[in-house]
mmCIF file of C-alpha atoms in Angstrom:
data_model
loop_
_atom_site.group_PDB
_atom_site.id
_atom_site.type_symbol
_atom_site.label_atom_id
_atom_site.label_comp_id
_atom_site.label_asym_id
_atom_site.label_seq_id
_atom_site.Cartn_x
_atom_site.Cartn_y
_atom_site.Cartn_z
ATOM 1 C CA MET A 1 -0.157 0.081 -0.039
ATOM 2 C CA SER A 2 2.724 2.472 1.328
ATOM 3 C CA GLU A 3 4.898 2.280 -2.318
ATOM 4 C CA GLN A 4 1.577 3.672 -4.238
ATOM 5 C CA PHE A 5 1.093 6.503 -1.384
ATOM 6 C CA ASP A 6 4.441 7.579 -1.366
ATOM 7 C CA LEU A 7 4.178 7.994 -5.644
ATOM 8 C CA THR A 8 1.154 9.612 -4.913
ATOM 9 C CA ARG A 9 1.949 11.998 -2.072
ATOM 10 C CA SER A 10 5.994 12.744 -3.700
ATOM 11 C CA ALA A 11 3.766 13.819 -6.972
ATOM 12 C CA LEU A 12 1.865 16.332 -5.196
ATOM 13 C CA LEU A 13 5.110 17.778 -2.786
ATOM 14 C CA GLY A 14 7.139 17.755 -5.876
ATOM 15 C CA PHE A 15 4.536 20.285 -7.765
ATOM 16 C CA ILE A 16 3.388 22.260 -4.984
ATOM 17 C CA LYS A 17 6.704 22.932 -3.228
ATOM 18 C CA ASN A 18 7.263 26.426 -5.762
ATOM 19 C CA ILE A 19 3.530 27.171 -5.718
ATOM 20 C CA ASP A 20 4.169 31.329 -5.156
ATOM 21 C CA GLU A 21 1.943 32.135 -2.648
ATOM 22 C CA LYS A 22 0.621 35.098 -4.354
ATOM 23 C CA LYS A 23 -0.866 32.793 -7.296
ATOM 24 C CA ALA A 24 -2.025 30.256 -4.867
ATOM 25 C CA ASP A 25 -4.610 32.694 -3.611
ATOM 26 C CA VAL A 26 -5.884 33.629 -7.367
ATOM 27 C CA GLN A 27 -8.895 32.079 -8.016
ATOM 28 C CA PRO A 28 -9.355 32.359 -11.920
ATOM 29 C CA GLU A 29 -13.004 31.991 -13.585
ATOM 30 C CA TYR A 30 -14.583 29.082 -13.312
ATOM 31 C CA PHE A 31 -12.974 27.397 -11.039
ATOM 32 C CA ASN A 32 -14.534 26.887 -7.179
ATOM 33 C CA ASN A 33 -11.532 27.145 -5.340
ATOM 34 C CA THR A 34 -7.955 28.170 -5.107
ATOM 35 C CA ILE A 35 -4.542 26.312 -5.301
ATOM 36 C CA ARG A 36 -4.106 26.782 -1.716
ATOM 37 C CA TRP A 37 -7.389 25.795 -0.905
ATOM 38 C CA HIS A 38 -7.150 22.254 -3.041
ATOM 39 C CA ILE A 39 -3.654 21.582 -1.515
ATOM 40 C CA GLY A 40 -5.189 22.124 2.414
ATOM 41 C CA HIS A 41 -7.982 20.297 1.416
ATOM 42 C CA VAL A 42 -5.947 17.382 0.177
ATOM 43 C CA LEU A 43 -4.097 17.813 4.403
ATOM 44 C CA VAL A 44 -7.475 17.781 5.709
ATOM 45 C CA THR A 45 -9.572 15.001 4.172
ATOM 46 C CA PRO A 46 -6.923 11.426 4.775
ATOM 47 C CA GLU A 47 -6.488 13.337 8.035
ATOM 48 C CA SER A 48 -10.365 12.837 8.832
ATOM 49 C CA LEU A 49 -10.778 10.079 7.365
ATOM 50 C CA LEU A 50 -8.119 8.063 8.878
ATOM 51 C CA PHE A 51 -7.033 9.717 12.113
ATOM 52 C CA GLY A 52 -10.474 11.013 12.903
ATOM 53 C CA PHE A 53 -9.847 14.787 12.395
ATOM 54 C CA PRO A 54 -10.971 17.051 14.296
ATOM 55 C CA ASN A 55 -12.495 15.847 16.705
ATOM 56 C CA HIS A 56 -10.049 12.498 17.289
ATOM 57 C CA SER A 57 -7.272 13.804 16.154
ATOM 58 C CA GLU A 58 -4.583 16.719 16.902
ATOM 59 C CA ASN A 59 -2.027 16.139 14.396
ATOM 60 C CA LEU A 60 -3.262 19.552 12.681
ATOM 61 C CA PRO A 61 -4.567 22.400 14.140
ATOM 62 C CA LYS A 62 -8.216 22.811 14.309
ATOM 63 C CA SER A 63 -8.809 25.634 12.183
ATOM 64 C CA PHE A 64 -7.720 23.916 9.530
ATOM 65 C CA ASN A 65 -11.386 22.130 9.169
ATOM 66 C CA ASP A 66 -12.734 25.531 8.724
ATOM 67 C CA LEU A 67 -10.662 26.386 6.136
ATOM 68 C CA PHE A 68 -10.326 22.925 4.131
ATOM 69 C CA GLY A 69 -12.828 20.697 5.039
ATOM 70 C CA THR A 70 -15.782 19.738 2.378
ATOM 71 C CA GLY A 71 -18.032 21.914 1.378
ATOM 72 C CA THR A 72 -15.627 25.027 2.282
ATOM 73 C CA LYS A 73 -14.939 27.567 0.334
ATOM 74 C CA PRO A 74 -11.957 30.118 0.353
ATOM 75 C CA ALA A 75 -14.333 33.072 0.137
ATOM 76 C CA ASP A 76 -15.994 32.378 3.298
ATOM 77 C CA TRP A 77 -12.712 31.689 5.580
ATOM 78 C CA GLN A 78 -12.384 34.044 8.732
ATOM 79 C CA ASP A 79 -8.786 32.730 9.627
ATOM 80 C CA THR A 80 -5.881 33.485 7.556
ATOM 81 C CA PRO A 81 -4.816 30.347 5.787
ATOM 82 C CA PRO A 82 -1.192 28.493 6.586
ATOM 83 C CA SER A 83 1.725 29.168 3.971
ATOM 84 C CA ILE A 84 2.171 27.050 0.904
ATOM 85 C CA SER A 85 5.265 25.497 2.795
ATOM 86 C CA GLU A 86 3.527 25.122 6.126
ATOM 87 C CA LEU A 87 0.774 23.275 4.002
ATOM 88 C CA VAL A 88 4.212 21.253 2.714
ATOM 89 C CA THR A 89 5.422 20.712 6.264
ATOM 90 C CA GLU A 90 2.041 19.301 7.278
ATOM 91 C CA LEU A 91 1.812 16.917 4.844
ATOM 92 C CA GLU A 92 5.442 15.271 4.697
ATOM 93 C CA GLN A 93 4.146 14.602 8.365
ATOM 94 C CA GLN A 94 0.951 13.320 7.731
ATOM 95 C CA ARG A 95 2.880 10.611 5.256
ATOM 96 C CA SER A 96 5.175 9.699 8.013
ATOM 97 C CA ARG A 97 1.819 8.749 9.880
ATOM 98 C CA ILE A 98 0.068 7.349 7.025
ATOM 99 C CA LYS A 99 2.822 5.640 6.530
ATOM 100 C CA ASP A 100 3.550 3.934 9.988
ATOM 101 C CA LEU A 101 -0.433 2.619 9.426
ATOM 102 C CA THR A 102 -0.501 -0.948 10.123
ATOM 103 C CA ASP A 103 -2.229 -3.986 7.800
ATOM 104 C CA ASP A 104 -4.554 -4.750 10.527
ATOM 105 C CA PHE A 105 -5.640 -0.553 10.770
ATOM 106 C CA PHE A 106 -6.260 -1.042 7.041
ATOM 107 C CA LYS A 107 -8.214 -4.200 7.456
ATOM 108 C CA GLN A 108 -10.517 -2.980 10.514
ATOM 109 C CA ASP A 109 -14.190 -1.916 9.614
ATOM 110 C CA LEU A 110 -15.055 2.112 9.716
ATOM 111 C CA PRO A 111 -16.821 3.363 12.491
ATOM 112 C CA TYR A 112 -18.768 5.287 10.009
ATOM 113 C CA THR A 113 -20.122 5.615 7.209
ATOM 114 C CA LEU A 114 -19.588 7.979 4.049
ATOM 115 C CA PRO A 115 -22.671 9.404 1.590
ATOM 116 C CA PHE A 116 -20.897 7.742 -1.297
ATOM 117 C CA GLY A 117 -19.344 4.705 -2.156
ATOM 118 C CA ASN A 118 -19.620 1.360 -0.440
ATOM 119 C CA PHE A 119 -16.668 1.611 2.350
ATOM 120 C CA LYS A 120 -16.080 -0.461 4.932
ATOM 121 C CA THR A 121 -12.590 -0.792 5.835
ATOM 122 C CA TYR A 122 -9.823 1.794 6.567
ATOM 123 C CA GLY A 123 -8.197 0.186 3.408
ATOM 124 C CA ASP A 124 -11.201 0.916 1.272
ATOM 125 C CA VAL A 125 -10.740 4.555 2.414
ATOM 126 C CA TYR A 126 -7.300 4.279 2.031
ATOM 127 C CA GLU A 127 -7.948 3.675 -1.972
ATOM 128 C CA MET A 128 -10.519 6.687 -2.239
ATOM 129 C CA ILE A 129 -7.676 9.285 -0.338
ATOM 130 C CA LEU A 130 -4.723 7.565 -3.309
ATOM 131 C CA GLN A 131 -7.532 8.188 -5.952
ATOM 132 C CA HIS A 132 -9.039 11.881 -4.368
ATOM 133 C CA GLU A 133 -5.657 13.111 -3.862
ATOM 134 C CA ASN A 134 -4.429 12.280 -7.239
ATOM 135 C CA GLU A 135 -7.706 14.420 -8.973
ATOM 136 C CA HIS A 136 -6.869 17.283 -6.685
ATOM 137 C CA LEU A 137 -3.459 17.767 -7.827
ATOM 138 C CA GLY A 138 -4.299 17.552 -11.075
ATOM 139 C CA LYS A 139 -6.747 20.772 -10.384
ATOM 140 C CA ILE A 140 -4.257 22.205 -8.765
ATOM 141 C CA LYS A 141 -1.962 21.744 -12.278
ATOM 142 C CA ALA A 142 -4.313 23.016 -14.482
ATOM 143 C CA MET A 143 -5.232 25.762 -11.987
ATOM 144 C CA LYS A 144 -1.611 26.681 -12.393
ATOM 145 C CA GLN A 145 -1.610 26.595 -15.786
ATOM 146 C CA VAL A 146 -4.545 29.673 -16.037
ATOM 147 C CA VAL A 147 -3.501 31.490 -12.948
ATOM 148 C CA ASP A 148 0.453 31.542 -14.680
ATOM 149 C CA LYS A 149 -1.294 33.534 -17.631
ATOM 150 C CA LEU A 150 -3.324 35.627 -15.934
#
């Protein structure tokens, strides 16, 4: 499991490390969010689904859920979002936490249900997280192309 996750997370980190802070907050026409939001959302989603953030995990600041959780958007932000470098650091630390999860953990039944899909175990959710992260990386890349032309 961890090889695929390493590939996915490394691709994300490699691309976002050099994103310009100002460009990270530009919301181009036809896009619902910003690059910074997508990066934070990719961080918050596995933290929520695998570690129970924000109620059962203190690995991230609680404010990250209000900034980057499902259904949030930059237009509603009340707090100053973290810098790209802070998000990169958090993503790197999260990578270590996820890699430390055991095969037995991934076999466990989920203590929650999701409003989509047929996810029964943490392993099922883990596979969805990989797809989710890749989907958002694609959006980040597309947004960067557009923002760089503005």
